[in-house]
Short mmCIF file of N, CA and C in Angstrom, two decimals:
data_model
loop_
_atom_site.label_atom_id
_atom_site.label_comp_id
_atom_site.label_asym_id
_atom_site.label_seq_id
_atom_site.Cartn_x
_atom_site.Cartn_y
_atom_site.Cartn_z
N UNK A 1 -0.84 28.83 10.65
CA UNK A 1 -1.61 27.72 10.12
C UNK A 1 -3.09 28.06 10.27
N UNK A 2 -3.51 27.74 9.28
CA UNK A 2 -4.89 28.04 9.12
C UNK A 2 -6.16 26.67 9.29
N UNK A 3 -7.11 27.07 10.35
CA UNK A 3 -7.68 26.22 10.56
C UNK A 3 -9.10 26.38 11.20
N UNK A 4 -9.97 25.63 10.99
CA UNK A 4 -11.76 25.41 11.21
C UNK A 4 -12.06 24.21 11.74
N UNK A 5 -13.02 24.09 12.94
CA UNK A 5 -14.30 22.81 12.74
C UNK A 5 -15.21 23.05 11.79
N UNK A 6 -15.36 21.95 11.66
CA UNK A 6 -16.40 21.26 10.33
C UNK A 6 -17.30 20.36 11.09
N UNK A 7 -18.52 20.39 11.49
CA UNK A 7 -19.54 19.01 11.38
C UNK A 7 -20.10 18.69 10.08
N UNK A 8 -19.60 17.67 9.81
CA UNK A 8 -20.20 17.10 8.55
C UNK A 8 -21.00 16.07 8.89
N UNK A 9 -22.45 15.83 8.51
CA UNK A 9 -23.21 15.00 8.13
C UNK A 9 -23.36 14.55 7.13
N UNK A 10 -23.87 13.18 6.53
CA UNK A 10 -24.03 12.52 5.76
C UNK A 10 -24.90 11.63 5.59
N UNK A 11 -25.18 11.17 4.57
CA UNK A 11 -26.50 10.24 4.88
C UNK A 11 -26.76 9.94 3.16
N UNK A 12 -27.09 8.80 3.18
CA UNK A 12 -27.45 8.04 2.01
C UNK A 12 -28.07 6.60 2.21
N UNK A 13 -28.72 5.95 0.99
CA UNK A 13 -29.22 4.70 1.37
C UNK A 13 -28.47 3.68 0.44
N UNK A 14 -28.53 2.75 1.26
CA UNK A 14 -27.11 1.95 1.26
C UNK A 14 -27.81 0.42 0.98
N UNK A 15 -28.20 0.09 0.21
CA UNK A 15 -28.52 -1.53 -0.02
C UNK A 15 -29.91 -1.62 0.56
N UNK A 16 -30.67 -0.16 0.18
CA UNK A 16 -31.99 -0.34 0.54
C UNK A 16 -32.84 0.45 2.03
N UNK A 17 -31.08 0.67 2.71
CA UNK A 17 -31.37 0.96 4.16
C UNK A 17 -30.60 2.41 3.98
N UNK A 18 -31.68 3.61 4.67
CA UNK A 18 -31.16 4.66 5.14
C UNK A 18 -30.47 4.70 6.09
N UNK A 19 -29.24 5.49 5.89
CA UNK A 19 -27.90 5.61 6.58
C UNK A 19 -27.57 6.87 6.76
N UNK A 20 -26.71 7.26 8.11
CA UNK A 20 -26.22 9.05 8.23
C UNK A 20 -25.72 8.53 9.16
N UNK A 21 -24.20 9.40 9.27
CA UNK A 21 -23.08 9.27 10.23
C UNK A 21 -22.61 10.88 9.94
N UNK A 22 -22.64 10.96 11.27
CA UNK A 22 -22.06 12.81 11.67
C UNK A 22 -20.66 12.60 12.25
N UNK A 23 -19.56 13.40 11.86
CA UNK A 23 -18.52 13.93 12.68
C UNK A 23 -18.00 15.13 12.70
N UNK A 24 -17.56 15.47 13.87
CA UNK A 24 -16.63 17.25 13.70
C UNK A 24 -15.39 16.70 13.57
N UNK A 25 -15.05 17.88 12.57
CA UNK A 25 -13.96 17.46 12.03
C UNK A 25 -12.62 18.78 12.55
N UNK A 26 -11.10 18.96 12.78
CA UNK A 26 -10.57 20.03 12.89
C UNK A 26 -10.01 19.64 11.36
N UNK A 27 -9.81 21.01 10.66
CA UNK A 27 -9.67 21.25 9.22
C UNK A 27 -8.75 22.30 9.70
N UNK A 28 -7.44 21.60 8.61
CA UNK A 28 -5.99 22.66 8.92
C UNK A 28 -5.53 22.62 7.43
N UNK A 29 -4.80 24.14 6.84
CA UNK A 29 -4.40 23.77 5.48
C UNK A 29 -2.67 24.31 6.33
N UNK A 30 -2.05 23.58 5.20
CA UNK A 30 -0.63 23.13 5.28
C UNK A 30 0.12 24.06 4.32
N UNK A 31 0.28 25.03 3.80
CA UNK A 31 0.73 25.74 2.92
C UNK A 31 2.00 25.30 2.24
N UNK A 32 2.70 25.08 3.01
CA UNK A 32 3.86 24.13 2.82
C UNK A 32 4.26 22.78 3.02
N UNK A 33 3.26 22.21 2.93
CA UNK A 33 2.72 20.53 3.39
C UNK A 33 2.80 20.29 4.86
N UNK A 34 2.28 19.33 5.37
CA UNK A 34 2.28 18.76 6.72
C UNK A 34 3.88 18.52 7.02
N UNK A 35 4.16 18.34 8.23
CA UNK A 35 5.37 18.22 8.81
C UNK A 35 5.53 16.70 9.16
N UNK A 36 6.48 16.35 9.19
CA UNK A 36 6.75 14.77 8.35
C UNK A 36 6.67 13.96 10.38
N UNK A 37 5.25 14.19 10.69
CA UNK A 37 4.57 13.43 12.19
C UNK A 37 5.94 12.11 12.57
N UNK A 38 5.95 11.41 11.36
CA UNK A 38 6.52 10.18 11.71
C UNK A 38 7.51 9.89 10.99
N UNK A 39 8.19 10.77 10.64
CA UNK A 39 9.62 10.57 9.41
C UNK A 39 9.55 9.35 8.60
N UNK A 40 8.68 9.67 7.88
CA UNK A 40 8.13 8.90 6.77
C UNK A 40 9.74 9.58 5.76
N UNK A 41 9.80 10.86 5.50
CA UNK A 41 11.25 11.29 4.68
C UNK A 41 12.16 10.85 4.58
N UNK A 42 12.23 10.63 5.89
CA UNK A 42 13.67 9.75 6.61
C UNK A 42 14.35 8.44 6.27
N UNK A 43 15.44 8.20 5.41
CA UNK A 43 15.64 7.03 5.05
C UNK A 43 15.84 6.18 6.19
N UNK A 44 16.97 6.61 6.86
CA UNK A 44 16.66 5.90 8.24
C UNK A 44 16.07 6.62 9.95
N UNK A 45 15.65 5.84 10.64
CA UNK A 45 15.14 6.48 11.87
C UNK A 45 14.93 5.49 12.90
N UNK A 46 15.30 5.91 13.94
CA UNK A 46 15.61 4.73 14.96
C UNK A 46 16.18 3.40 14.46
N UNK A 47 17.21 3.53 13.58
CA UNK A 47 17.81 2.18 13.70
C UNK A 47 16.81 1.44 12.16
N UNK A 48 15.47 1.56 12.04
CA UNK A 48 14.94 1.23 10.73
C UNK A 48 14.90 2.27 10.05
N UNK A 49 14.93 1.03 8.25
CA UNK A 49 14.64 1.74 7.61
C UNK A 49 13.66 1.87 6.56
N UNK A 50 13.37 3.19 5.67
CA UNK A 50 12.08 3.54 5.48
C UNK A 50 10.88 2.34 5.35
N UNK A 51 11.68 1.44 4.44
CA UNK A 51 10.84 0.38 3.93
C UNK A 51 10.43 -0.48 5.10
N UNK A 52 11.47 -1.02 6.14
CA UNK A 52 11.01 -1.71 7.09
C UNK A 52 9.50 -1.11 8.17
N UNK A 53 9.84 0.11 8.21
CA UNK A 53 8.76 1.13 8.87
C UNK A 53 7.57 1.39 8.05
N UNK A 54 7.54 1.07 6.96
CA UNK A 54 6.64 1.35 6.52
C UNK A 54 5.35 0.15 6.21
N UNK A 55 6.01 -1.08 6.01
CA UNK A 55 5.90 -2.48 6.34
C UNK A 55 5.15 -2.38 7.75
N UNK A 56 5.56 -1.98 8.74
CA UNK A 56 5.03 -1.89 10.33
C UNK A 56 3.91 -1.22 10.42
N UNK A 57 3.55 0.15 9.34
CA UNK A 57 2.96 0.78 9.23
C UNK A 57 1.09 0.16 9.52
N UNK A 58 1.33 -0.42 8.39
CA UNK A 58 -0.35 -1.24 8.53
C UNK A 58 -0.80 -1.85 9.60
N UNK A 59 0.10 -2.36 10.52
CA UNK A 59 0.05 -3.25 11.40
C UNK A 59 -0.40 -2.27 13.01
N UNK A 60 0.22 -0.90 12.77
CA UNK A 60 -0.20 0.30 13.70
C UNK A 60 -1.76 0.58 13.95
N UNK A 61 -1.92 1.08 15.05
CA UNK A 61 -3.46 1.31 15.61
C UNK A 61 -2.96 2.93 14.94
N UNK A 62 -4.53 3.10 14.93
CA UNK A 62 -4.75 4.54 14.64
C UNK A 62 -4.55 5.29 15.93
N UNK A 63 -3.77 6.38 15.51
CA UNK A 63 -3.08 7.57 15.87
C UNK A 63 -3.63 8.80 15.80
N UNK A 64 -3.88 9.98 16.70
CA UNK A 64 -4.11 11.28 16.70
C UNK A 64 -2.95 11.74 15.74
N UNK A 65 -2.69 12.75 14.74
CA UNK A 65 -1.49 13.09 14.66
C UNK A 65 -0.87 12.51 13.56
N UNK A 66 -1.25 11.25 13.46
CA UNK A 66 -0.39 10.59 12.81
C UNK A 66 -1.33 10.18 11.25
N UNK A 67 -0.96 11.60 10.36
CA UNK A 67 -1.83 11.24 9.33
C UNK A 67 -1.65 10.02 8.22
N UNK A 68 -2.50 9.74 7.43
CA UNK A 68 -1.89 8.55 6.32
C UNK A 68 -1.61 9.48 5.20
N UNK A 69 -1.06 9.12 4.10
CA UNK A 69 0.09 9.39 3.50
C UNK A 69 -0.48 9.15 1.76
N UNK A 70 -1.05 10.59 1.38
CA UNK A 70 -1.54 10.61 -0.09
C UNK A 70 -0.03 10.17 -0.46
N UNK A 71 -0.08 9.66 -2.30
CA UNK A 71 0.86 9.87 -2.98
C UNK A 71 1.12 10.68 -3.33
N UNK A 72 2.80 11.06 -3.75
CA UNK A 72 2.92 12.40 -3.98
C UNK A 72 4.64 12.06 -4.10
N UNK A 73 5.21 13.07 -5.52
CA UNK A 73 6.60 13.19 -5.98
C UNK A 73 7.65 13.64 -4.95
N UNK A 74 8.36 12.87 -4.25
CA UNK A 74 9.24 13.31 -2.75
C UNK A 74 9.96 14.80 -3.26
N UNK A 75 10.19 15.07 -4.60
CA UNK A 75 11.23 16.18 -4.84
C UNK A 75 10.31 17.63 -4.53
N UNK A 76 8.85 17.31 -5.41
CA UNK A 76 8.50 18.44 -5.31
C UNK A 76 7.37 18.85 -4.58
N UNK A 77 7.24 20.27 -3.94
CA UNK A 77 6.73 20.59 -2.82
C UNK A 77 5.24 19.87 -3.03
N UNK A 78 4.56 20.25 -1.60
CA UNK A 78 3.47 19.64 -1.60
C UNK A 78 2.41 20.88 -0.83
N UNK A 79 1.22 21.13 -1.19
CA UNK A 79 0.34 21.32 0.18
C UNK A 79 -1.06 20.59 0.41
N UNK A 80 -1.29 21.00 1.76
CA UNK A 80 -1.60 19.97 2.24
C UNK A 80 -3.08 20.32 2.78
N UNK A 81 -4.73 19.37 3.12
CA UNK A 81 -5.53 20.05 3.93
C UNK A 81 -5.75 18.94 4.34
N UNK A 82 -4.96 18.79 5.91
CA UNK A 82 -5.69 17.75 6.54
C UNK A 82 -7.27 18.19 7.76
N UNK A 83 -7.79 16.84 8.09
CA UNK A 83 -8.82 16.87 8.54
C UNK A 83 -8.79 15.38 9.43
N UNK A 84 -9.11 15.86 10.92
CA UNK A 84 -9.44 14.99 12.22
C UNK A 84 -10.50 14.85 12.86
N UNK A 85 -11.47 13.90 13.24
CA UNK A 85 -12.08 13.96 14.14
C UNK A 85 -11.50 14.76 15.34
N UNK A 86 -12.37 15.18 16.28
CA UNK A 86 -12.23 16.26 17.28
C UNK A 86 -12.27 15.29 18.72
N UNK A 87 -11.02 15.31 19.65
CA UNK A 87 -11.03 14.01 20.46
C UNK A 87 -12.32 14.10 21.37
N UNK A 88 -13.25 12.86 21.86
CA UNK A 88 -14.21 12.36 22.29
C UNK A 88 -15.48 13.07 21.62
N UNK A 89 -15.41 12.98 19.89
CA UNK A 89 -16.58 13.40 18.93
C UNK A 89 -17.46 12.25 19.65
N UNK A 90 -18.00 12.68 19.06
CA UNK A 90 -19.97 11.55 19.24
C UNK A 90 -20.30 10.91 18.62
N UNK A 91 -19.65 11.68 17.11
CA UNK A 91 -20.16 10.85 15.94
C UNK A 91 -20.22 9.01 15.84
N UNK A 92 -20.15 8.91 14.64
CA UNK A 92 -20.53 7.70 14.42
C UNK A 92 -18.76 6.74 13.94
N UNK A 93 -17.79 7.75 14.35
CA UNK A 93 -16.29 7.08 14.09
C UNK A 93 -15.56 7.63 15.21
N UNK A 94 -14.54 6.52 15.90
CA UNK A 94 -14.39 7.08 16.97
C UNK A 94 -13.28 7.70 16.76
N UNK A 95 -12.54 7.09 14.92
CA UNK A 95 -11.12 8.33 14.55
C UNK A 95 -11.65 8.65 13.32
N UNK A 96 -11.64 9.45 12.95
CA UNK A 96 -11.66 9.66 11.25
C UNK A 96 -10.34 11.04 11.01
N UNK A 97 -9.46 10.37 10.22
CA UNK A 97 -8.06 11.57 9.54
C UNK A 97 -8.43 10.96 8.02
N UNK A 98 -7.58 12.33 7.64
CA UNK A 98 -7.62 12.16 6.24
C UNK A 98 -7.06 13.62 5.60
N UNK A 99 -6.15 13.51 4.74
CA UNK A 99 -5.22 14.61 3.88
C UNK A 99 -5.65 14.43 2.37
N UNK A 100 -5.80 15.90 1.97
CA UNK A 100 -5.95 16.52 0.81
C UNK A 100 -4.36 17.00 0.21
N UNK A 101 -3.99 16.10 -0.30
CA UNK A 101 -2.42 16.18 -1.38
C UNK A 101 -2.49 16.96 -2.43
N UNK A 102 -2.33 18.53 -2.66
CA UNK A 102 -1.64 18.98 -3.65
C UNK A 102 -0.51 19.17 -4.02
N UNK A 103 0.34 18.93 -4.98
CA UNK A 103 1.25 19.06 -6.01
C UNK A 103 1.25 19.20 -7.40
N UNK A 104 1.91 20.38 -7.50
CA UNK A 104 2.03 21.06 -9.12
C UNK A 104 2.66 20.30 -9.88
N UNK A 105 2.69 20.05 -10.94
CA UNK A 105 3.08 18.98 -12.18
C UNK A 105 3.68 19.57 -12.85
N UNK A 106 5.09 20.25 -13.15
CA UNK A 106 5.98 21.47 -14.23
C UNK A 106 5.86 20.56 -15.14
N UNK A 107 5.87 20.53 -16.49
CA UNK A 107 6.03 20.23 -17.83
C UNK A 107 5.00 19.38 -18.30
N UNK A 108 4.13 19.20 -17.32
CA UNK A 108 2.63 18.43 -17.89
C UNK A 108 1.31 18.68 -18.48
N UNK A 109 1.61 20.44 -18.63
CA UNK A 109 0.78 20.85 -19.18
C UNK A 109 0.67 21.53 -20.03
N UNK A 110 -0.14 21.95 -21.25
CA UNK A 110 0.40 22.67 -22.12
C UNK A 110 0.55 24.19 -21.87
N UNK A 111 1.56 24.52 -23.21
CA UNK A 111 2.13 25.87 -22.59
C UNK A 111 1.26 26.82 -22.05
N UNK A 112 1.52 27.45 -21.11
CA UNK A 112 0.58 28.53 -20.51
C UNK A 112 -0.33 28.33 -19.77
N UNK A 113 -0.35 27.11 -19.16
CA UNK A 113 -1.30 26.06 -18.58
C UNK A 113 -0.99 25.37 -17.37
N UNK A 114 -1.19 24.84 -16.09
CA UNK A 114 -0.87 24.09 -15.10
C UNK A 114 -1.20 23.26 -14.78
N UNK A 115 -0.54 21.87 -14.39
CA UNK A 115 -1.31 20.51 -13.80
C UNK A 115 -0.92 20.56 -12.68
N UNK A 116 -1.65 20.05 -11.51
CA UNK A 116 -1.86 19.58 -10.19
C UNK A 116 -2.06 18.60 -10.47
N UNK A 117 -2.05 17.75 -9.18
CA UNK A 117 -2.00 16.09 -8.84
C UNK A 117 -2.83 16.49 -7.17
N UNK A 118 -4.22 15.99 -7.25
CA UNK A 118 -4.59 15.74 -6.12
C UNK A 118 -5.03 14.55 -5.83
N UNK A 119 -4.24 14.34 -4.55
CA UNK A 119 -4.40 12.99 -4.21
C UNK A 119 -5.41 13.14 -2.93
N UNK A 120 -5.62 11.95 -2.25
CA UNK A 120 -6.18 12.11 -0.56
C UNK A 120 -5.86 10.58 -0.39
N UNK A 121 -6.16 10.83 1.07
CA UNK A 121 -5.70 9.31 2.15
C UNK A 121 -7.01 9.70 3.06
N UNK A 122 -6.87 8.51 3.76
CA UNK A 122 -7.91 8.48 4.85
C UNK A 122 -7.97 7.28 5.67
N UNK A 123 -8.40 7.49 6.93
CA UNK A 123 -8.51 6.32 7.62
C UNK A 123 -9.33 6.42 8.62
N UNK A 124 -10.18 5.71 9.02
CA UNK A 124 -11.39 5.63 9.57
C UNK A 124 -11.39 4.22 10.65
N UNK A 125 -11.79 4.55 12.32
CA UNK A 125 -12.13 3.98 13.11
C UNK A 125 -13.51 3.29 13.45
N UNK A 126 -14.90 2.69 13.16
CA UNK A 126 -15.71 3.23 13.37
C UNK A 126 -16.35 2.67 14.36
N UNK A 127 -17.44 3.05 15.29
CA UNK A 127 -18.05 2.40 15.86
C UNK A 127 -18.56 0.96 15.60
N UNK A 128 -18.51 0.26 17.00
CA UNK A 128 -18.69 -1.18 16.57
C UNK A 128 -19.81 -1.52 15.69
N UNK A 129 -21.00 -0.66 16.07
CA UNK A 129 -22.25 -1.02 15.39
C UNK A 129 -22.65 -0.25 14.14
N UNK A 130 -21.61 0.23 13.20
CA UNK A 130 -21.01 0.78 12.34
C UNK A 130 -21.01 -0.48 11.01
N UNK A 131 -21.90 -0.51 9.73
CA UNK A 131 -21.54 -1.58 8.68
C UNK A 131 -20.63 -1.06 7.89
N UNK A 132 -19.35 -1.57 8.72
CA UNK A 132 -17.81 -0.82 7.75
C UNK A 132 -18.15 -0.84 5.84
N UNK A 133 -18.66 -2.74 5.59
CA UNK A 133 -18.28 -2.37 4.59
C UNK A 133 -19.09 -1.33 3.76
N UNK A 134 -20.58 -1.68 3.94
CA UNK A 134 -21.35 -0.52 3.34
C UNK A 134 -20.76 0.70 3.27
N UNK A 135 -19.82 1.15 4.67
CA UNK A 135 -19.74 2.33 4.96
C UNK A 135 -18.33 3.04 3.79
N UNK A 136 -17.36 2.07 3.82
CA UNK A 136 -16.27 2.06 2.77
C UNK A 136 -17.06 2.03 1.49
N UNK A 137 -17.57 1.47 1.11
CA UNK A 137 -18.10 1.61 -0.12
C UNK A 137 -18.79 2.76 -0.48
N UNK A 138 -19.38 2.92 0.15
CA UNK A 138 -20.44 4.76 -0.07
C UNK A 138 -19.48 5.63 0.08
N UNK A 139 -18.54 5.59 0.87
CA UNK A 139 -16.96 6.76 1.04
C UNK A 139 -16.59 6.56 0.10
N UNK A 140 -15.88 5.47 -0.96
CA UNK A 140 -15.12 5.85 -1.81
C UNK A 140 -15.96 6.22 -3.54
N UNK A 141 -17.44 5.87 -3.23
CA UNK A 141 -17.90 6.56 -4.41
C UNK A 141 -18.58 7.63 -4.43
N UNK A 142 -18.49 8.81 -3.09
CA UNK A 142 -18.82 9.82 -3.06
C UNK A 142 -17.17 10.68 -3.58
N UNK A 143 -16.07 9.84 -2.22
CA UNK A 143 -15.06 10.74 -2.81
C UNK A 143 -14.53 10.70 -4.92
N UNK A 144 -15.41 9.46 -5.41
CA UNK A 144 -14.34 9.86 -6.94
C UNK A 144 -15.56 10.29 -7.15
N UNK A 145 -16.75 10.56 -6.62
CA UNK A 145 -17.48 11.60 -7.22
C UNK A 145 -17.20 13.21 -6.99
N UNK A 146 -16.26 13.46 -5.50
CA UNK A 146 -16.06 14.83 -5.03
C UNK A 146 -14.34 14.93 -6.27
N UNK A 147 -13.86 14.06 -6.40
CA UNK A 147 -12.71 14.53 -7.37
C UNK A 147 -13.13 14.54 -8.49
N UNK A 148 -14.29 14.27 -9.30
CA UNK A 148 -14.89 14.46 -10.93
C UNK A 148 -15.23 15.96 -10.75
N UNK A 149 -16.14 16.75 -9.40
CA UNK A 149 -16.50 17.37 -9.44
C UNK A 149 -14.96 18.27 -8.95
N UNK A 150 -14.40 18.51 -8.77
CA UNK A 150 -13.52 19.28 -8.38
C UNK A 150 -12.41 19.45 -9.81
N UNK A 151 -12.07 18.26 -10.55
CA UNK A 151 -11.56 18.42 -11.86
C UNK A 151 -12.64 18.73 -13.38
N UNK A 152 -13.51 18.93 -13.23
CA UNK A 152 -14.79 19.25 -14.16
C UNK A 152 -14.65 20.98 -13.64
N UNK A 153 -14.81 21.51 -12.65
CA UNK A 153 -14.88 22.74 -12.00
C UNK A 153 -13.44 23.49 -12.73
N UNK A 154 -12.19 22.71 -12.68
CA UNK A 154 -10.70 23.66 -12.58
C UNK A 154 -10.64 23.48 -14.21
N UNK A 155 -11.45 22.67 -14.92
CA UNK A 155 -10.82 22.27 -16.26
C UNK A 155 -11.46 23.41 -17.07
#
């Protein structure tokens, strides 16, 4: 398994007010996807099943280990690049996980040609004195700006 720290910084202005939140991150790629932490696969496990566990799911504290769960076709393979805060970071989140979902798409593309499906998940702890929502909001329009730029690049 292949794997790096990352400190990533960031910083943008957010409703007028300059903002930057740093974390190290451990960065692992999955060649053959992540290994199923919490038998999410599993129709049943301990007595529940998938759906009931998954229902419970939201209701769970954040977990080392326990990544969240891009979408993705159960039949066909997957790989994977997840990414963790590094335990007792400094930064400005006291968890940050999050997975990079690839899967190949057979017959979706034209002949001689390949589709992928990249998905991501993420989930974020942050410090109390942390403005979540600002902070969600600037995350999710950098990331569909990092997936325009990543499908503009492969196209």
């Amino acid at each position: 398994m292949k794997g790096a720290k990352l400190r990533q910084v960031g910083g943008a202005k957010v409703v007028g007010i300059n903002f930057s939140a740093r974390t190290t991150l451990e960065v692992r790629e999955w060649p053959n996807g992540m290994p199923d932490f919490a038998h999410f696969r599993d129709e049943m496990y301990e007595g529940e099943s998938r759906d009931v566990r998954a229902k419970g799911e939201k209701k769970k504290k954040l977990e080392r280990y326990r990544f969240p769960r891009p979408f993705a076709l159960s039949k066909i393979p997957t790989k994977d690049i997840s990414m963790q805060s590094i335990e007792n970071d400094d930064g400005e989140f006291r968890m940050y996980q999050g997975v990079w979902r690839m899967q190949p798409l057979p017959g979706c593309a034209p002949e001689g040609k390949f589709a992928m499906r990249l998905t991501y998940a993420v989930e974020i702890s942050p410090r109390p004195y942390l403005p979540v929502a600002l902070v969600e909001g600037r995350i999710a329009q950098d990331l569909c700006a990092n997936l325009r730029a990543i499908r503009d690049h492969v196209a």
